[in-house]
Short mmCIF file of C-alpha atoms in Angstrom, two decimals:
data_model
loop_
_atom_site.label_atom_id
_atom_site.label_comp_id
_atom_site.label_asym_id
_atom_site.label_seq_id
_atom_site.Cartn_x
_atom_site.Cartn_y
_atom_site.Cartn_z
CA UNK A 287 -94.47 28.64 -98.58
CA UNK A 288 -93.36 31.40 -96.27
CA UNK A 289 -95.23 34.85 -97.18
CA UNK A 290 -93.75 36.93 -94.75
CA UNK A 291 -90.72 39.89 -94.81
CA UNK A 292 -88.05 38.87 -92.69
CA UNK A 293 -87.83 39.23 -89.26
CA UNK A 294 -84.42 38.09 -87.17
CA UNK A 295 -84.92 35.20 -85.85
CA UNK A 296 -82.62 36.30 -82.64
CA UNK A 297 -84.60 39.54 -82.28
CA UNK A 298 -88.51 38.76 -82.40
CA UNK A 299 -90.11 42.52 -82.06
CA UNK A 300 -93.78 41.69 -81.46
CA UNK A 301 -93.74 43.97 -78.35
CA UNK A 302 -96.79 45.82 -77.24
CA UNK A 303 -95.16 49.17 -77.96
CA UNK A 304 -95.06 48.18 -81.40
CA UNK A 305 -98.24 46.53 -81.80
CA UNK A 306 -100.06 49.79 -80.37
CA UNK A 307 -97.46 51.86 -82.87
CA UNK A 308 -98.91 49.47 -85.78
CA UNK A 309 -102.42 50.14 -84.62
CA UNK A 310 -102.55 53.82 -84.34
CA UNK A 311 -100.26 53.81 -88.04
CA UNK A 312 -103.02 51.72 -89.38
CA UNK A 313 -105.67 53.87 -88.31
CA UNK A 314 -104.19 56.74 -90.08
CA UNK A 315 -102.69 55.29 -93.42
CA UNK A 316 -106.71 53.36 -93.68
CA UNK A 317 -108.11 56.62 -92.81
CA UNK A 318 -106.32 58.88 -95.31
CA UNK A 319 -106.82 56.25 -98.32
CA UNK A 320 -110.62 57.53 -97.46
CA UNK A 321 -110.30 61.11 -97.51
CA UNK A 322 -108.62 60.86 -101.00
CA UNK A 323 -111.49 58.54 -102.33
CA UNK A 324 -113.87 60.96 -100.85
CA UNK A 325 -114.10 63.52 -104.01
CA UNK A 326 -114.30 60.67 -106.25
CA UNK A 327 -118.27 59.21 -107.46
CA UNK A 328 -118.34 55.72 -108.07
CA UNK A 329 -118.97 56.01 -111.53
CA UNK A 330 -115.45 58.09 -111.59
CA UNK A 331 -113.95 54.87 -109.33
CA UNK A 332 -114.19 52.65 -112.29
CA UNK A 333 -112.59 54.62 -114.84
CA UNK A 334 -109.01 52.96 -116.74
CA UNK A 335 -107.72 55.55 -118.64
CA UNK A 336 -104.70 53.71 -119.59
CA UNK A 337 -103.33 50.26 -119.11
CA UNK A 338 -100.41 51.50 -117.11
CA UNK A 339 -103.20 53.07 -114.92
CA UNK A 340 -105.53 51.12 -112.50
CA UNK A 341 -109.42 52.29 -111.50
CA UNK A 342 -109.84 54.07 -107.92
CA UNK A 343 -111.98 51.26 -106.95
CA UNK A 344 -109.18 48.87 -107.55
CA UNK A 345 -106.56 50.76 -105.47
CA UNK A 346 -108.93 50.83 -103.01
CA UNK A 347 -109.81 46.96 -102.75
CA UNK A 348 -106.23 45.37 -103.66
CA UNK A 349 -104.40 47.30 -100.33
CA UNK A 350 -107.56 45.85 -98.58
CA UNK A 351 -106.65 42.34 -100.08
CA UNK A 352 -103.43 42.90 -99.15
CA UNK A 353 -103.90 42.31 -95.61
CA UNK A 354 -106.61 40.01 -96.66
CA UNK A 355 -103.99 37.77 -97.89
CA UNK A 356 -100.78 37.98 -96.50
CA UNK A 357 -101.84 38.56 -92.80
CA UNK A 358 -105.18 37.42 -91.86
CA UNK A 359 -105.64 34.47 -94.27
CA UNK A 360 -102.18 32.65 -92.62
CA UNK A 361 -104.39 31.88 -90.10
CA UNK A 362 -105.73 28.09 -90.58
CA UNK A 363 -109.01 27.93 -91.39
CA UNK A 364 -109.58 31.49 -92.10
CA UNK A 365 -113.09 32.45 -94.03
CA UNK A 366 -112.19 35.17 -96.59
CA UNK A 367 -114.79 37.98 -97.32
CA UNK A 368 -115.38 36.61 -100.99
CA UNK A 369 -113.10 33.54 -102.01
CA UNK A 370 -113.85 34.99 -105.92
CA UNK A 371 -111.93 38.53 -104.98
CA UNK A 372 -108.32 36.78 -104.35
CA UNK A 373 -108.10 36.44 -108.01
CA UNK A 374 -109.30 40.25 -108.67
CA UNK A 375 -107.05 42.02 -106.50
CA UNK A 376 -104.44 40.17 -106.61
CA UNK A 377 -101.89 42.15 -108.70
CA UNK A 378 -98.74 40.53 -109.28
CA UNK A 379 -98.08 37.98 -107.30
CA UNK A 380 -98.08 34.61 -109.47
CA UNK A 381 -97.04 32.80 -106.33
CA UNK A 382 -100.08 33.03 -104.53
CA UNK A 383 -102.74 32.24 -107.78
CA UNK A 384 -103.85 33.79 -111.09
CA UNK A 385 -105.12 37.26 -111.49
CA UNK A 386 -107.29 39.58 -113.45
CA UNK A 387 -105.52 40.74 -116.52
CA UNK A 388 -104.30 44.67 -115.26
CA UNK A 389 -105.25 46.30 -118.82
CA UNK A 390 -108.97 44.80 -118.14
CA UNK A 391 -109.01 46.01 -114.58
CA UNK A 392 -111.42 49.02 -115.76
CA UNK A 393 -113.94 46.38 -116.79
CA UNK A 394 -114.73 45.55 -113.20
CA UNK A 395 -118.12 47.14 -112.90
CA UNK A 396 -118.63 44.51 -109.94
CA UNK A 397 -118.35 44.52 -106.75
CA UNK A 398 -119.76 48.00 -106.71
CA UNK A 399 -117.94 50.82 -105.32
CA UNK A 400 -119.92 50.83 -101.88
CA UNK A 401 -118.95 46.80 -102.10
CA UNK A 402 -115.41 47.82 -102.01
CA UNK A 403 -115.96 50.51 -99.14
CA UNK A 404 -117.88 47.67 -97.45
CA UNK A 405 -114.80 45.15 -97.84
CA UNK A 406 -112.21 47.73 -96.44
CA UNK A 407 -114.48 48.20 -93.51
CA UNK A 408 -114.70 44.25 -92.72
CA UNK A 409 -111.09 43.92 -93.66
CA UNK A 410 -110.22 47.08 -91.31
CA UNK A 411 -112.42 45.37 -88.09
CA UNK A 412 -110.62 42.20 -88.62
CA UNK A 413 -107.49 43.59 -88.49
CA UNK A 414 -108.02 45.89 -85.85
CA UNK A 415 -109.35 42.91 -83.95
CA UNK A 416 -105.91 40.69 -84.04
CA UNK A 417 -104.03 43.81 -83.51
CA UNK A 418 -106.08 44.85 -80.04
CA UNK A 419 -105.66 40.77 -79.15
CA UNK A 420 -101.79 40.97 -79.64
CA UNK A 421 -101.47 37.64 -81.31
CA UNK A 422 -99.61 38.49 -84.09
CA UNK A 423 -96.17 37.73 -84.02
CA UNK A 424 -92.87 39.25 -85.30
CA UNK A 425 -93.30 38.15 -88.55
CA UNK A 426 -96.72 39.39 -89.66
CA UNK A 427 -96.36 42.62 -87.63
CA UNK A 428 -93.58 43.25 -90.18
CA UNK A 429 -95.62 42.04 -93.28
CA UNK A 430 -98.67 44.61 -91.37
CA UNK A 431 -95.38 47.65 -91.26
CA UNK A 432 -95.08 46.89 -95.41
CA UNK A 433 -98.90 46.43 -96.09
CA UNK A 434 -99.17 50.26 -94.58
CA UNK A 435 -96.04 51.42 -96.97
CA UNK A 436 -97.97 49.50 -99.38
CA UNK A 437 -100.90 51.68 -99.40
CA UNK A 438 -98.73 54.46 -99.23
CA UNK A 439 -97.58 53.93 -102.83
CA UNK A 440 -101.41 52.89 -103.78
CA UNK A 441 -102.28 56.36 -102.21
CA UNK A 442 -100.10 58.08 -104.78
CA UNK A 443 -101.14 56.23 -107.67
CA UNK A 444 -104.84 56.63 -106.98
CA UNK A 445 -103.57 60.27 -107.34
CA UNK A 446 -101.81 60.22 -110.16
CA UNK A 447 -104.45 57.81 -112.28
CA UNK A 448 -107.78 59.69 -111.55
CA UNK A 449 -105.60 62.95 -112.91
CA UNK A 450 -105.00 61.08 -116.07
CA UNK A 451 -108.45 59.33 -116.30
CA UNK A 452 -110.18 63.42 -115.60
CA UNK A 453 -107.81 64.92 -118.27
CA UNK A 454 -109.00 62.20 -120.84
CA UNK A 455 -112.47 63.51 -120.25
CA UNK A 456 -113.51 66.45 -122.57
CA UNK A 457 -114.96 67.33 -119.20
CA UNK A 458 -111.62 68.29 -117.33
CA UNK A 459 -113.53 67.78 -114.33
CA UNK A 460 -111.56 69.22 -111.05
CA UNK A 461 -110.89 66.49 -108.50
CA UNK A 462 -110.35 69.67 -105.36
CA UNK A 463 -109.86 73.46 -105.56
CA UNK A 464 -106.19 74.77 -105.27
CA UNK A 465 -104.80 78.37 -104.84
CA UNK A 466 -104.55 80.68 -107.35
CA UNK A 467 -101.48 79.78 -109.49
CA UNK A 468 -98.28 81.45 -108.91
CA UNK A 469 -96.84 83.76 -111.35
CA UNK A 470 -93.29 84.37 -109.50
CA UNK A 471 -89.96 83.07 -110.88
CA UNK A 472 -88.13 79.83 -109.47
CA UNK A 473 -85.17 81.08 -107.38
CA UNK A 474 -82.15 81.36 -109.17
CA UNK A 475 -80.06 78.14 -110.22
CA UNK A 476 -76.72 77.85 -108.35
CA UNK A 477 -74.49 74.88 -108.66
CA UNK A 478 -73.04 72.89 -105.90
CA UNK A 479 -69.62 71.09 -106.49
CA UNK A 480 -68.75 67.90 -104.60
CA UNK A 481 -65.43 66.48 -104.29
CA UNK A 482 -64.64 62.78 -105.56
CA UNK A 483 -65.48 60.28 -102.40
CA UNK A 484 -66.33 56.96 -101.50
CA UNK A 485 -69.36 56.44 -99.65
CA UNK A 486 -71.93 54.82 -98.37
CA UNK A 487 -75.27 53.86 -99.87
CA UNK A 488 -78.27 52.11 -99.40
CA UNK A 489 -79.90 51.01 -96.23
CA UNK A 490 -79.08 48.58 -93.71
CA UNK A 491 -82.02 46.15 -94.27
CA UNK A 492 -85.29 45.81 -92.77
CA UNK A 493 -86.41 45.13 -89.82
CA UNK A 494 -84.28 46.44 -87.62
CA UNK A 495 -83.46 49.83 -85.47
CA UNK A 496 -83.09 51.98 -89.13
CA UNK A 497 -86.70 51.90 -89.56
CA UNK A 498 -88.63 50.13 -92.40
CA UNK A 499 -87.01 50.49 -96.20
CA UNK A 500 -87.60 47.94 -99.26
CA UNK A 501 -85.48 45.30 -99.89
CA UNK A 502 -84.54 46.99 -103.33
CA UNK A 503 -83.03 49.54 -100.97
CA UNK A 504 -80.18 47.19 -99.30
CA UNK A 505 -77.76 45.93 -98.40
CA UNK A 506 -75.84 48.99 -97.68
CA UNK A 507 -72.36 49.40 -99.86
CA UNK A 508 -69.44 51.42 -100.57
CA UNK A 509 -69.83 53.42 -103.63
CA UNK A 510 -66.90 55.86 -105.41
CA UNK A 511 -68.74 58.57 -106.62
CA UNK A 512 -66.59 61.06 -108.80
CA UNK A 513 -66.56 64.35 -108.41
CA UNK A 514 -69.24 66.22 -109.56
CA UNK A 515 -72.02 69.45 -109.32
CA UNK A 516 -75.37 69.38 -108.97
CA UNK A 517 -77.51 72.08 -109.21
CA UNK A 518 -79.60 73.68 -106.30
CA UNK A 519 -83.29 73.12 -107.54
CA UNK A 520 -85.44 71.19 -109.89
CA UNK A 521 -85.83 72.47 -113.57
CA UNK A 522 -88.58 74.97 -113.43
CA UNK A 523 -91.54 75.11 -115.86
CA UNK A 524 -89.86 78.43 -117.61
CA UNK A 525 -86.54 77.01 -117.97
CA UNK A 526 -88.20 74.09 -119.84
CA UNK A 527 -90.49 76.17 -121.91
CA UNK A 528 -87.09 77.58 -123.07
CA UNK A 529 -85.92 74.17 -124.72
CA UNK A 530 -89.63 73.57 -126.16
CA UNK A 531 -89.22 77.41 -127.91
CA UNK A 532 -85.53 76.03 -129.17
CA UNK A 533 -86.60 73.06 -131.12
CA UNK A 534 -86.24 70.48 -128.14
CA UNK A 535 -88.69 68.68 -129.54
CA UNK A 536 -87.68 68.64 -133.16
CA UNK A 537 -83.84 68.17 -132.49
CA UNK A 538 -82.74 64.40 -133.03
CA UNK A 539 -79.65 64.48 -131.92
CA UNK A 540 -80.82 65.93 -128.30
CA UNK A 541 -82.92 62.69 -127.37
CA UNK A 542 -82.06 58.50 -127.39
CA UNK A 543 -82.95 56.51 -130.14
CA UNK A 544 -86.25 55.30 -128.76
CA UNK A 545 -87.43 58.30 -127.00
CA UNK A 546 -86.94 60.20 -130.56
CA UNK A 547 -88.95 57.11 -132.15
CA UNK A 548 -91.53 58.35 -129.24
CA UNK A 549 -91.56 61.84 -130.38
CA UNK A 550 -92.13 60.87 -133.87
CA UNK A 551 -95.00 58.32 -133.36
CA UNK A 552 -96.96 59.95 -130.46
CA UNK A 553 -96.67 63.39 -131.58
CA UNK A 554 -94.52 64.55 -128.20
CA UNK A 555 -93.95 68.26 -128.24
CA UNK A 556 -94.30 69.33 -124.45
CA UNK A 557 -95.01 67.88 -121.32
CA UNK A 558 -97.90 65.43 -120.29
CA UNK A 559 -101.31 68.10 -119.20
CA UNK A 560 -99.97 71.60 -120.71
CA UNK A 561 -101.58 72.93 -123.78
CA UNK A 562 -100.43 73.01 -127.12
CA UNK A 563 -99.15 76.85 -126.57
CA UNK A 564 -97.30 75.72 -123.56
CA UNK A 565 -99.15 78.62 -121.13
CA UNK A 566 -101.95 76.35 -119.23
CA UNK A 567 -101.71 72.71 -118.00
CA UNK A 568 -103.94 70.55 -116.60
CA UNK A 569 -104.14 69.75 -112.65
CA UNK A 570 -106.11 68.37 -110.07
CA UNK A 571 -108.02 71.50 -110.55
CA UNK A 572 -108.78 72.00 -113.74
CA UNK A 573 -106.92 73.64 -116.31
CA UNK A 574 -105.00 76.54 -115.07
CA UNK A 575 -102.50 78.84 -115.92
CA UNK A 576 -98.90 77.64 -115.95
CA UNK A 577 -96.72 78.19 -113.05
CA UNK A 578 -93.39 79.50 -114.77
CA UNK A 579 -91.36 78.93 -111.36
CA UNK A 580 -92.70 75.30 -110.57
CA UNK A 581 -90.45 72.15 -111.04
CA UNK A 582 -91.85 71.00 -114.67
CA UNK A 583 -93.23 67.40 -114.01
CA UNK A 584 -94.45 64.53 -115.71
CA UNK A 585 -92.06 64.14 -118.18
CA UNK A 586 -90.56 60.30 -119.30
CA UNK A 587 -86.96 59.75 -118.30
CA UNK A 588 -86.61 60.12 -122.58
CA UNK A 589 -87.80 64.00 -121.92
CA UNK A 590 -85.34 64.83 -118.93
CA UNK A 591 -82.68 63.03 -120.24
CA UNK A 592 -83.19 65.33 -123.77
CA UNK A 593 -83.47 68.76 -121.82
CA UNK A 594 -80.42 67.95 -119.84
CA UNK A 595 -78.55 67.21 -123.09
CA UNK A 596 -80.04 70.41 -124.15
CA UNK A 597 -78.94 72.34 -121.06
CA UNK A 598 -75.31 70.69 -121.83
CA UNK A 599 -75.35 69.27 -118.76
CA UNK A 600 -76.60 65.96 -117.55
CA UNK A 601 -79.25 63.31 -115.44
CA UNK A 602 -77.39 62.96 -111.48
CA UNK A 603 -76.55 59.49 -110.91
CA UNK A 604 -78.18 57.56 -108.43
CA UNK A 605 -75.27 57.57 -106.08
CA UNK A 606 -74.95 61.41 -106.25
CA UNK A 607 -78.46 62.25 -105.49
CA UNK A 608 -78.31 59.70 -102.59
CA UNK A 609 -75.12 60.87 -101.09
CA UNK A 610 -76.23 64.72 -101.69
CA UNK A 611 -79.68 63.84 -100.03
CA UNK A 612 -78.42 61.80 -96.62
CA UNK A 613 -77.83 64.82 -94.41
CA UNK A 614 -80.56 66.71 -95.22
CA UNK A 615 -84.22 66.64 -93.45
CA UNK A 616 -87.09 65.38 -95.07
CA UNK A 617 -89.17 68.58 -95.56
CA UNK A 618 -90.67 69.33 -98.28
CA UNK A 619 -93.48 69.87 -100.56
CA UNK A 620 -95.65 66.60 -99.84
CA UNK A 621 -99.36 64.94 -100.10
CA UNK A 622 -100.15 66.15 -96.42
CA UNK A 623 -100.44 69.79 -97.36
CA UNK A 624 -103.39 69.17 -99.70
CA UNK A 625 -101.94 71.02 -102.81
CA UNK A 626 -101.21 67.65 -104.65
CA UNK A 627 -99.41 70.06 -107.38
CA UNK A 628 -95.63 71.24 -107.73
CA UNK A 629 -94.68 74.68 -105.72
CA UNK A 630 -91.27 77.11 -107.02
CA UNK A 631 -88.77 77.09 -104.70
CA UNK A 632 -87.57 79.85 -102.39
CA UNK A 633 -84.07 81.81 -102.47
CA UNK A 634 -82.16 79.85 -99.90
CA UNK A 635 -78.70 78.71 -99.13
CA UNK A 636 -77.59 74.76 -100.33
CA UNK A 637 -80.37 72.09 -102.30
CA UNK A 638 -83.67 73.18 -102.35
CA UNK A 639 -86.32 70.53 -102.97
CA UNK A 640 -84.43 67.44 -102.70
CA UNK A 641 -87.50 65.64 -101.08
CA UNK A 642 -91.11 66.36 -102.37
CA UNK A 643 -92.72 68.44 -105.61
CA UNK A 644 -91.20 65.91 -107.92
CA UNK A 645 -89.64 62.71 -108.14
CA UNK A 646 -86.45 63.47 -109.91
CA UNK A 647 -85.38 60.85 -112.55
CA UNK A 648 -81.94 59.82 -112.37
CA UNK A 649 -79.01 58.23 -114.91
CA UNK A 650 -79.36 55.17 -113.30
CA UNK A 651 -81.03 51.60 -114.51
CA UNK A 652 -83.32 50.23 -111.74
CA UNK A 653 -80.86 47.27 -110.63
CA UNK A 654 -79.78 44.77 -107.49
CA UNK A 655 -76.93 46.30 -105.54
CA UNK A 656 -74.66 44.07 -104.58
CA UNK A 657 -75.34 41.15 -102.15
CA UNK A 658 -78.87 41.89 -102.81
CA UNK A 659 -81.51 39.56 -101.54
CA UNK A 660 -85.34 39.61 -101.81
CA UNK A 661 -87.77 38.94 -99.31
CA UNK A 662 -88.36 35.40 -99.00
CA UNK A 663 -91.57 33.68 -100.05
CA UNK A 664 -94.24 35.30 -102.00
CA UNK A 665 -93.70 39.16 -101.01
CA UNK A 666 -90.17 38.60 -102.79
CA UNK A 667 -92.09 39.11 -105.84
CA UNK A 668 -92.28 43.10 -104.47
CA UNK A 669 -89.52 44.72 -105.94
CA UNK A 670 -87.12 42.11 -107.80
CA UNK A 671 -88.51 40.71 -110.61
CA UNK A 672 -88.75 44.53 -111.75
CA UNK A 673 -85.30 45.20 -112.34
CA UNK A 674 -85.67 45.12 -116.11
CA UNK A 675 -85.77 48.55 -118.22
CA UNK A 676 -86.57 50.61 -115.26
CA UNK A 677 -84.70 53.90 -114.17
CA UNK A 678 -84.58 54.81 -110.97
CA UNK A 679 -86.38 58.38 -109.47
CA UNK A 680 -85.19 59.79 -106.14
CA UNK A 681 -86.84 62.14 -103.03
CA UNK A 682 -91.07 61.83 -103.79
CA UNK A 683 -93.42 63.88 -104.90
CA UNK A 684 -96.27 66.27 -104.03
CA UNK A 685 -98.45 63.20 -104.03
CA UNK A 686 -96.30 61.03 -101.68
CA UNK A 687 -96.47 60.78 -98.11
CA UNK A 688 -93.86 62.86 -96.06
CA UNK A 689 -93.38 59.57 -93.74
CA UNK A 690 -92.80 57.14 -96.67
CA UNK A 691 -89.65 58.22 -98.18
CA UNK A 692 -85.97 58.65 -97.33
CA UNK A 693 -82.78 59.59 -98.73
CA UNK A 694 -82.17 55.72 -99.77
CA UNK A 695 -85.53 55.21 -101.34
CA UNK A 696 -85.61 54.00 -104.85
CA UNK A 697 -88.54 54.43 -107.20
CA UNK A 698 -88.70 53.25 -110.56
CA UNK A 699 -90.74 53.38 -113.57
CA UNK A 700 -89.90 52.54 -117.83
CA UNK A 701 -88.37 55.58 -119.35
CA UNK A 702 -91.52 56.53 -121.51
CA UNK A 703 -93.67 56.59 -118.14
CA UNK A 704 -94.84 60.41 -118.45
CA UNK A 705 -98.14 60.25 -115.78
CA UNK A 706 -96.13 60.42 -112.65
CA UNK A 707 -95.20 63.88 -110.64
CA UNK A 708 -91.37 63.08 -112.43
CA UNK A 709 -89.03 66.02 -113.24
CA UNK A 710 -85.53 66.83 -112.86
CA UNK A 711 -82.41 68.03 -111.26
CA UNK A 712 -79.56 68.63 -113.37
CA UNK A 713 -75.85 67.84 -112.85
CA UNK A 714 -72.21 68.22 -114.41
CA UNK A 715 -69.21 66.49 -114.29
CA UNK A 716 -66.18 68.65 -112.85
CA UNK A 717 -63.31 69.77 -115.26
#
């Protein structure tokens, strides 16, 4: 069974341009998965907070064994590190084997930490061996451009689960230091109207001259999107602090059915990490004093969906953020400059924040678009087979790599999912 992403077959691109592109990208994505183990101790590396979250250790080893396994071990006869580790870092794919149950992962004492380190580096030669001797071909040189996307995502999560697993500790150990927290206001909220349009959405497909994208992301469509506003920024820690100190939280008829039943059995009453008077919150740092003008984060799509009720206004569709996002440059408040924490916005003309600080959830269920196909073989099991109960969240966070997103990239998580840099941008329909 094929393994591979697709490559067309009329246009194989396994030149040496883009092998030496791959090599250098490989170096860099491999080297910055380091850097943000680095603060982390071993005995930290093996903490599970939560089911939904996985150990640092684990992060570390399954992108390893995901060029393990999909590029190295197509080769016949090929001698894996440790046979016995396919089955632990394996995550989902029930098309290559079994694996480890993922609420158990945090029982994984073994290998050790400095086993794992050990594994990337043998896993990183090997790789950086077949790369130098150019023998890949199209194919796995485009399953090598997904593993580094891969990590990418595994780089955020690392983020966002030792945050969770250090704010379960009485502890509140700090993972790095931060700046002093800013006590300034968010810059005012404007809204932007948009006139009813068709357009286009989605991306092309991958590979090809568009640069990489998930399947989940294509093919490209025609969409009418009515006409609508959205407004210029996030919703800022102050402006939600507002609809905690107006009964948002003890208001039925404000949230859905099972995000109420949420409130009710886990005792909601504010965002994940802030206190119970709603003035500190819990970062990467420590606990620190709340940031009034910051885009609030790490709320469930049951939370932003409530405030924007609240705010009589409501979630941006897919569509809308997509088609608002296209012409605009990715630049933003991302993972690279070190803050790993939402920043307020500045007074400016147009959208502010559309890529970075916070994903932004959106009104829209996590489905195929139309004529959608997944990657054949066992990487089809990516993206797909998720399409159930999911809501899509547009434009990254301040954990996510500035060269992994675009204005057609979908992320997607349950609506309860609260652990993630998520927040919101509001929007209206026009009279």
């Amino acid at each position: 069974m094929a393994t591979h992403a697709p490559s067309p077959a009329d246009a194989p691109d396994a030149r040496p341009e883009r092998v030496e592109a791959l090599a250098t990208r490989f170096d860099t994505v491999r080297a910055h998965s380091a850097h943000l183990a680095a603060p982390i101790t071993a005995e930290d590396a093996m903490v599970q907070s939560m089911e939904d979250a996985s150990p640092a250790k684990w992060h570390l080893a399954h992108t390893t064994w995901f060029f393990e396994r999909f590029v190295l071990a197509e080769d016949p006869g090929y001698r894996p590190v440790d046979a016995a580790w396919d089955y632990l870092f394996n995550s989902y794919y029930q098309s290559v084997g079994p694996m480890h149950a993922r609420p158990r992962r945090g029982l994984l004492s073994r290998p050790t930490l400095a086993e794992v380190l050990g594994y990337r580096d043998e896993i990183e030669q090997r790789m950086r061996a077949r790369l130098r001797a150019g023998t890949l071909d199209a194919h796995r040189l485009d399953v090598v451009e997904l593993g580094l996307h891969h990590e990418q995502q595994h780089q955020e999560l690392l983020i966002t689960d030792i945050k969770h697993a250090f704010w379960s500790n009485p502890l509140a150990p700090s993972y790095h230091a931060m700046p002093a927290p800013d006590t300034g206001d968010a810059a005012p909220l404007r809204w932007l109207a948009r006139e009813e349009s068709i357009c286009e959405i989605g991306h092309p497909g991958w590979p090809g001259a568009d640069g990489f994208a998930y399947d989940n992301e294509s093919p490209r469509h025609r969409v009418l999107v009515p006409a609508h506003a959205l407004a210029s920024r996030p919703v800022s820690n102050a402006e939600y602090r507002a609809f905690i100190a107006d009964g948002g939280y003890r208001t039925p008829g404000l949230w859905l059915s099972a995000g109420w039943a949420r409130v009710q059995s886990d005792g909601w009453a504010r965002p994940l990490y802030w206190d119970d008077d709603a003035a500190q919150e819990f970062t990467l740092a420590g606990w620190r004093a709340l940031e009034p003008g910051a885009p609030v984060c790490h709320l469930s799509y049951y939370e932003a969906d409530a405030y924007a009720r609240w705010a009589e206004a409501r979630l941006p569709t897919e569509f809308e953020w997509e088609q608002a996002a296209s012409g605009l440059a990715i630049d933003g408040h991302f993972a690279d400059a070190g803050h790993l924490h939402p920043r307020a916005s500045t007074a400016g003309a147009g959208l502010q924040q559309m890529f970075g600080d916070v994903w932004e959830w959106t009104s829209s269920a996590y489905t195929a678009y139309p004529g959608y196909r997944p990657w054949p073989g066992a990487l089809g099991e990516y993206n797909g087979k998720f399409m159930d109960a999911q809501w899509v969240l547009r434009g990254g966070s301040c954990a996510t790599p500035p060269d992994h997103v675009r204005a057609s990239y979908r992320n997607f998580f349950p609506s309860d999912a609260r652990w993630q840099f998520a927040g919101l941008r509001l929007a209206k329909d026009s009279a």
